GROMACS .gro file of C-alpha atoms in nm:
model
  292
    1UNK     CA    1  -1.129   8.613   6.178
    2UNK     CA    2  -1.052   8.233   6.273
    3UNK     CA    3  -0.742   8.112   6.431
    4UNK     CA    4  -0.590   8.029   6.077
    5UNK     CA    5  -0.583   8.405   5.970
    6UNK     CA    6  -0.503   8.574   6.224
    7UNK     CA    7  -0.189   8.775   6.232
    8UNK     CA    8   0.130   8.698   6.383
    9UNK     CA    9   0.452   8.907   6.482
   10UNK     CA   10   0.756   8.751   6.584
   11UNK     CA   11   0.988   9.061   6.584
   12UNK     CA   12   1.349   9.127   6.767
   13UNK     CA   13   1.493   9.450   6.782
   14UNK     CA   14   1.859   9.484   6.885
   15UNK     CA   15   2.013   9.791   7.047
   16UNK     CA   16   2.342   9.668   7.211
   17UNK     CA   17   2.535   9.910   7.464
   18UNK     CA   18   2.890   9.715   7.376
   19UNK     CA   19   2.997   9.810   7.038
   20UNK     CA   20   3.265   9.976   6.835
   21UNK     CA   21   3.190  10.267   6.701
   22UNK     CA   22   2.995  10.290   6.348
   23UNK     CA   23   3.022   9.940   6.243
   24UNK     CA   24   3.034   9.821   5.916
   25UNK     CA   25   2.696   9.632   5.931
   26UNK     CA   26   2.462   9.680   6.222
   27UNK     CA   27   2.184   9.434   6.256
   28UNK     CA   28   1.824   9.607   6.370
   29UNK     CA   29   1.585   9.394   6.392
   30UNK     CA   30   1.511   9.053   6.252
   31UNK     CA   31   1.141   8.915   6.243
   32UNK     CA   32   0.845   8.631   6.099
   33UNK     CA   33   0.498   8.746   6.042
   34UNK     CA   34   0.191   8.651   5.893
   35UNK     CA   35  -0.058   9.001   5.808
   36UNK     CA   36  -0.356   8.996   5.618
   37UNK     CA   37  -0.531   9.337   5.704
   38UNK     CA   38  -0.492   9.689   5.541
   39UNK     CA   39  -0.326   9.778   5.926
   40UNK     CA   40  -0.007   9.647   5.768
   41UNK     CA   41   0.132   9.954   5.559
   42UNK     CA   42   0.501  10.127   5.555
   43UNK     CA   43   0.586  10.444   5.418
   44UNK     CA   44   0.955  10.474   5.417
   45UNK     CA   45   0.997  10.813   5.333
   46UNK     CA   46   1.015  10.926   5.645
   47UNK     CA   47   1.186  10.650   5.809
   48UNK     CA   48   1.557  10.676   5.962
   49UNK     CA   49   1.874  10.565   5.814
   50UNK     CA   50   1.875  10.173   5.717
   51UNK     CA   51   1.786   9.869   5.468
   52UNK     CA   52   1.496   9.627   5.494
   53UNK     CA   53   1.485   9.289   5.253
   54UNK     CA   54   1.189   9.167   5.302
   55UNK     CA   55   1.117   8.757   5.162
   56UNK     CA   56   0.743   8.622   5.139
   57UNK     CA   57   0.716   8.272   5.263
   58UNK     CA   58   0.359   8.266   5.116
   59UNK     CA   59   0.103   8.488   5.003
   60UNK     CA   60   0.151   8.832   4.858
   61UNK     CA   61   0.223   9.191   4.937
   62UNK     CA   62   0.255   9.489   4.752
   63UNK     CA   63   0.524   9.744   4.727
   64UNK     CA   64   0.505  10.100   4.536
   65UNK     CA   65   0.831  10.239   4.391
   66UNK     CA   66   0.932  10.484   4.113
   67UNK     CA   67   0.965  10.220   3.959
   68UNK     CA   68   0.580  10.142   3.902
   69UNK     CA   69   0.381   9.859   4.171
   70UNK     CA   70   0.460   9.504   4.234
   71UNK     CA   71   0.259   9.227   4.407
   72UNK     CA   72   0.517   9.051   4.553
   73UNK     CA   73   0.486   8.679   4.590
   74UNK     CA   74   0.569   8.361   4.724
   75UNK     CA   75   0.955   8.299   4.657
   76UNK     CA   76   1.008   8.689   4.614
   77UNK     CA   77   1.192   9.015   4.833
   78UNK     CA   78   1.221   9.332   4.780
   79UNK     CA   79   1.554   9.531   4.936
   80UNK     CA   80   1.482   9.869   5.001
   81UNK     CA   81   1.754  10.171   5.155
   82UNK     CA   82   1.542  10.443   5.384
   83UNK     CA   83   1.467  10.681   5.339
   84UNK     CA   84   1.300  10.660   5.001
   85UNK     CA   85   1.054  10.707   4.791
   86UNK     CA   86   0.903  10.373   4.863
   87UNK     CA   87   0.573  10.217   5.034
   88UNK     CA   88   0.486   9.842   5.087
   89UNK     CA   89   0.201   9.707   5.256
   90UNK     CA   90  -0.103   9.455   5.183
   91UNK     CA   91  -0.410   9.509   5.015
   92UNK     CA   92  -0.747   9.330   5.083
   93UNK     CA   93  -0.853   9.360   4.781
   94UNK     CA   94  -0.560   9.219   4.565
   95UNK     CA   95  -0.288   9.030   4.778
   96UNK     CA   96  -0.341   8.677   4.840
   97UNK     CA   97  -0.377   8.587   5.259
   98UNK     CA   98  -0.200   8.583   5.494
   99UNK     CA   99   0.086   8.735   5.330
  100UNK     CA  100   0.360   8.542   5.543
  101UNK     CA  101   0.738   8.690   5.502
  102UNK     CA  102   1.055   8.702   5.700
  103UNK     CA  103   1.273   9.015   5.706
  104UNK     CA  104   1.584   9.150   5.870
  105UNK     CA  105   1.679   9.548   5.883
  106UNK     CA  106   2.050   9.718   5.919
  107UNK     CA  107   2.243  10.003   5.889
  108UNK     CA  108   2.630  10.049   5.896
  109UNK     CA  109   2.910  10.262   5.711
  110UNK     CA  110   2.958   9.942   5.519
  111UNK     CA  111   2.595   9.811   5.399
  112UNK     CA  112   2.572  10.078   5.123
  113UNK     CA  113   2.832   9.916   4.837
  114UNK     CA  114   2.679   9.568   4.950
  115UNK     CA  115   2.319   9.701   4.884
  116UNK     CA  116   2.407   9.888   4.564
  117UNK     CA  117   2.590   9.557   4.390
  118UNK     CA  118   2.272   9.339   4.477
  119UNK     CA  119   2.020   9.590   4.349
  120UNK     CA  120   2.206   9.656   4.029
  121UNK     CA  121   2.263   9.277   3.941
  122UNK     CA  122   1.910   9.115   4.084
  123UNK     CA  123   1.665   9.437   4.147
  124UNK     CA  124   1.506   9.590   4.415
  125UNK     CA  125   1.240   9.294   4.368
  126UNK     CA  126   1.416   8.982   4.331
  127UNK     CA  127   1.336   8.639   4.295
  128UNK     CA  128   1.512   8.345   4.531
  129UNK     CA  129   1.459   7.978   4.601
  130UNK     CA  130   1.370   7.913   5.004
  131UNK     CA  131   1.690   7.679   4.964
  132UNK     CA  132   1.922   7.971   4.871
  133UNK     CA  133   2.207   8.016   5.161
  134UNK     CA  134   2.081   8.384   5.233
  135UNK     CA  135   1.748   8.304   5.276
  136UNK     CA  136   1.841   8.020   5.517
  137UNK     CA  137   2.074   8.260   5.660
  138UNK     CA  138   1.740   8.482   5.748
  139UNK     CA  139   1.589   8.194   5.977
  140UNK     CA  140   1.895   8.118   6.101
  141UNK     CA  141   1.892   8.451   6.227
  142UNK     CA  142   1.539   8.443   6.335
  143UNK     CA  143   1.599   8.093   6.557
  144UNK     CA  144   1.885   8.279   6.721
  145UNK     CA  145   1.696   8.636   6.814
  146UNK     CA  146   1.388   8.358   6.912
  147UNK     CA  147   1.632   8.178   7.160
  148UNK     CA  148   1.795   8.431   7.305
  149UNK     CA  149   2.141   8.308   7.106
  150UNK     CA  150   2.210   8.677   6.993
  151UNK     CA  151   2.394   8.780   7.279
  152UNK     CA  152   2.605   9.053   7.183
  153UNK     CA  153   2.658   9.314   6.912
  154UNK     CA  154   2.967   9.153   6.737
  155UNK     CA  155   2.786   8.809   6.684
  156UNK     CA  156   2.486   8.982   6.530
  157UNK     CA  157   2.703   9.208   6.319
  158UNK     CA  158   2.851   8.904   6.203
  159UNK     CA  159   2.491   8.713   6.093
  160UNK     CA  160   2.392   9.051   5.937
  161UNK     CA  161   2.682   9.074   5.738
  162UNK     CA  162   2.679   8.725   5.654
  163UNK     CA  163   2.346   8.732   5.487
  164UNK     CA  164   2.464   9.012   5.277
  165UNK     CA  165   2.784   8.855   5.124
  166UNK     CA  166   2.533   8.542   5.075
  167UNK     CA  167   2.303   8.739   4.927
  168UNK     CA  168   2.607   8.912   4.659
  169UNK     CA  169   2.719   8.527   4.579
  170UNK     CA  170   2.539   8.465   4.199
  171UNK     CA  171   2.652   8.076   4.274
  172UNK     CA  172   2.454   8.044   4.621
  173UNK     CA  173   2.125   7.930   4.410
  174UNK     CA  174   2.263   7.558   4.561
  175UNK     CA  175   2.216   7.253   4.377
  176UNK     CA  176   1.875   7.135   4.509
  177UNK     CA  177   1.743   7.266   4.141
  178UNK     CA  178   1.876   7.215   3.770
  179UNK     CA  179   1.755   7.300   3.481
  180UNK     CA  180   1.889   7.083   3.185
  181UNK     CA  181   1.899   7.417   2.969
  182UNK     CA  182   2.070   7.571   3.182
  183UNK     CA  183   2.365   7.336   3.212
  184UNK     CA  184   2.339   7.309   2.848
  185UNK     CA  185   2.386   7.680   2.802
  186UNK     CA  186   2.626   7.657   3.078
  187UNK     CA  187   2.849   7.437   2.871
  188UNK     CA  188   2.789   7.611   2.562
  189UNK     CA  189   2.981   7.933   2.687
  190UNK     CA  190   3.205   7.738   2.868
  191UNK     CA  191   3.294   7.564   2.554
  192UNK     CA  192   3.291   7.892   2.292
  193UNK     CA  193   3.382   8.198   2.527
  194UNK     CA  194   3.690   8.256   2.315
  195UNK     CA  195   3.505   8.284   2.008
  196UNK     CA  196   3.275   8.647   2.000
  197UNK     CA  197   2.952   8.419   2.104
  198UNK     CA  198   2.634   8.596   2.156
  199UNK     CA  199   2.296   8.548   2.385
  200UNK     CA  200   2.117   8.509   2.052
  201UNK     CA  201   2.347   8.279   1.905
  202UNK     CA  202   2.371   8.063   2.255
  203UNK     CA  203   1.957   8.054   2.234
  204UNK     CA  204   1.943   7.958   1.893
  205UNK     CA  205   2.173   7.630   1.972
  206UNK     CA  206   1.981   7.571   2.232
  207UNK     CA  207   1.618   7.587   2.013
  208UNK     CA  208   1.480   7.828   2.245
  209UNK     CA  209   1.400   8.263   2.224
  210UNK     CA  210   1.673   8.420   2.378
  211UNK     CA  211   1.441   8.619   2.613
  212UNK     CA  212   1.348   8.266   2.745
  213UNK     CA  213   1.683   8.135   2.833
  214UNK     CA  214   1.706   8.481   3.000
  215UNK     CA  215   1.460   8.378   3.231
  216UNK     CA  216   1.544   7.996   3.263
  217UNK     CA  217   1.934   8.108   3.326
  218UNK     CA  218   1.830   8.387   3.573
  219UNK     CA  219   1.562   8.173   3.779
  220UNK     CA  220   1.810   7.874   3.839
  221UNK     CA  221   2.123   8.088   3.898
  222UNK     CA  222   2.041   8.416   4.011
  223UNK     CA  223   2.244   8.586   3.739
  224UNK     CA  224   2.209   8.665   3.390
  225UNK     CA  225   2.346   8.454   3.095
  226UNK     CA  226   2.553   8.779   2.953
  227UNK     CA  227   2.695   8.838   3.295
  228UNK     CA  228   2.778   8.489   3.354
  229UNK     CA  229   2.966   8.505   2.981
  230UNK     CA  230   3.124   8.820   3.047
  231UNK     CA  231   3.224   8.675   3.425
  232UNK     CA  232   3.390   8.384   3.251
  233UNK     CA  233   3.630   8.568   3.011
  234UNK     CA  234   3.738   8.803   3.277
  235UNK     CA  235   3.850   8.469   3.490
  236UNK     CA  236   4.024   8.314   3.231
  237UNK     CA  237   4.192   8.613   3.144
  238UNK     CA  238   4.317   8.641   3.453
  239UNK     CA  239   4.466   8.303   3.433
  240UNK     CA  240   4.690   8.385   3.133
  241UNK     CA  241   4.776   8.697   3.248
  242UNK     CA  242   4.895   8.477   3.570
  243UNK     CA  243   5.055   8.190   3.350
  244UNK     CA  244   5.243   8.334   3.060
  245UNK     CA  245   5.374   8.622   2.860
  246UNK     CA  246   5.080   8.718   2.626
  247UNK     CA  247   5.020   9.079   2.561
  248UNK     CA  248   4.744   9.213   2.666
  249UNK     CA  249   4.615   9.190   2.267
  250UNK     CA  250   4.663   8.875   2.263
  251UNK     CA  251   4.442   8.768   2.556
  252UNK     CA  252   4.187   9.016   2.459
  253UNK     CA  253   4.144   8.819   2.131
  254UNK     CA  254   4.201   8.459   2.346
  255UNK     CA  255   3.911   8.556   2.554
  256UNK     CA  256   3.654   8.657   2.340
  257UNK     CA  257   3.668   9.030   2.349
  258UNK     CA  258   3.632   9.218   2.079
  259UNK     CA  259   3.912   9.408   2.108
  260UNK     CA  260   4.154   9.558   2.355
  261UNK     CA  261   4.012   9.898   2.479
  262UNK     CA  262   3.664   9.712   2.518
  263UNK     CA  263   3.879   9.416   2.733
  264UNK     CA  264   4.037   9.686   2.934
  265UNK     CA  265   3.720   9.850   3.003
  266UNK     CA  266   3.579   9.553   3.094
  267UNK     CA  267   3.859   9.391   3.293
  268UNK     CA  268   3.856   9.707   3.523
  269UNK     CA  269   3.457   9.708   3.608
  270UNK     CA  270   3.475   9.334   3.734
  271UNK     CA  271   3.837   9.356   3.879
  272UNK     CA  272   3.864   9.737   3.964
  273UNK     CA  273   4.214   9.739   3.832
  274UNK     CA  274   4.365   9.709   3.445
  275UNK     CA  275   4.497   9.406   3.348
  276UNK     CA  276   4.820   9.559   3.310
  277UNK     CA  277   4.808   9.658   3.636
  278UNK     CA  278   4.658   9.328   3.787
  279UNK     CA  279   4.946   9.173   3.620
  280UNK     CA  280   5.227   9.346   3.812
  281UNK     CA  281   5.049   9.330   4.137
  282UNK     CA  282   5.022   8.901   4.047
  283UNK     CA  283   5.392   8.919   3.975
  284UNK     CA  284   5.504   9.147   4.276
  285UNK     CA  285   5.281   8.936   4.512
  286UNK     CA  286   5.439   8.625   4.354
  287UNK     CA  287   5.089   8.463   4.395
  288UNK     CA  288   5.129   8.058   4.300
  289UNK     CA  289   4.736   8.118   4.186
  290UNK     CA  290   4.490   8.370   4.190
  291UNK     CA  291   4.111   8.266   4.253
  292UNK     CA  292   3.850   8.518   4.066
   0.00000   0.00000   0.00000
């Protein structure tokens, strides 16, 4: 093995005495490596309590779920909850050397909701950019434990649950990459959202399959094209429930929906109240705005 493969561990493991007790989000450990030998292998059903996500910097690993097997690659993670029914590790004979990834572990009371949103909107095997504010927010982290700046359990906490919320925002993809579709399609919902558009009819005015602008839309934002329609009625609703006196029919039908048991239904998944009930809450508040 020459000096350009061989392996490399740069791991930190925190266990801090000063700390109040069961916090929210716990950061673990944080760590950079390079591995390219079958010695690398994780079974995690017999691990303790916590979360891994796991990025590749270059190279490929695999990972073994339920869920069938993955090679995961440059520009992808995996976030996996332990104990599970889950194994990742690299093979010889099919991952590309060295597989080079950085990853960060916690546990908490808290992390559970944070991990559950993620892996039902992006996967247990995601895709991000190396620009996106969570993955910066991973060497961030890994400078810090390197240098010694991770002095105490409440400024870990804090980078740990950081990366999370960075991790939830479906607008951190940043703006080092466009995709003229994209915006087009963008605009194109932004434009018709009160009409009852569809993904099909959004793809067709675009000239492209609709399973392709799934992709596109997904790769350069992080979220899908329905959610991002569905995530834009629910705001403006919200505004005109704020501004005026419209019946709840009315904004159903305003908005795109429809109709007004479906907006209800739908109102209450993204804003975990009724719109009836969001707008006596805006009017008891007397908020001059609310942000969504």
């Amino acid at each position: 093995m020459n000096e350009k493969e061989k392996e490399i561990c740069e791991d930190y493991g925190f266990l801090f005495c000063d700390n109040v007790e069961n916090p929210a989000v716990r950061l673990t450990a944080i760590g950079w490596q390079k591995r390219n030998s079958r010695e690398y292998y994780w079974d995690n059903r017999e691990r303790p309590f916590g979360f891994l996500f796991q990025y590749t910097l270059k190279g490929s690993g695999t990972l073994k779920t339920g869920e069938g097997t993955f090679q995961v690659r440059e520009g992808e993670a995996f976030f996996l909850q332990m104990p599970e029914e889950e194994i990742y590790y690299f093979d010889e004979e099919n991952n590309k050397p060295c597989w080079e990834f950085i990853y960060i572990m916690f546990s908490g009371s808290g992390v559970l909701p944070y991990y559950q949103y993620i892996v039902n909107h992006l996967g247990k095997v995601l895709r991000l950019p190396e620009y996106h504010p969570a993955v910066k927010q991973l060497f961030e982290l890994h400078f810090q434990a390197k240098n010694g700046l991770l002095q105490n359990a409440f400024t870990a906490d804090c980078g740990a649950f950081r990366f999370l919320c960075l991790l939830c925002d479906m607008s951190g993809g940043g703006k080092e990459s466009r995709s003229g579709m994209v915006e087009k399609a963008k605009a194109y919902m932004e434009e018709n959202f009160q009409r009852q558009i569809s993904l099909c009819e959004a793809a067709a005015k675009l000239g492209v399959s609709q399973s392709h602008l799934s992709r596109e839309f997904f790769k350069y934002t992080g979220e899908q094209p329905v959610r991002y329609l569905t995530r834009l009625r629910v705001e403006n609703a919200v505004k005109l429930l704020h501004e005026g006196n419209m019946t709840i029919e009315e904004i159903s039908a305003r908005c795109g929906f429809s109709d007004g048991n479906y907006f209800n239904k739908v109102f209450k998944r993204y804003m975990k109240v009724s719109p009836g009930e969001l707008r006596k809450q805006m009017k008891e508040q007397g908020y001059l705005s609310v942000k969504v």
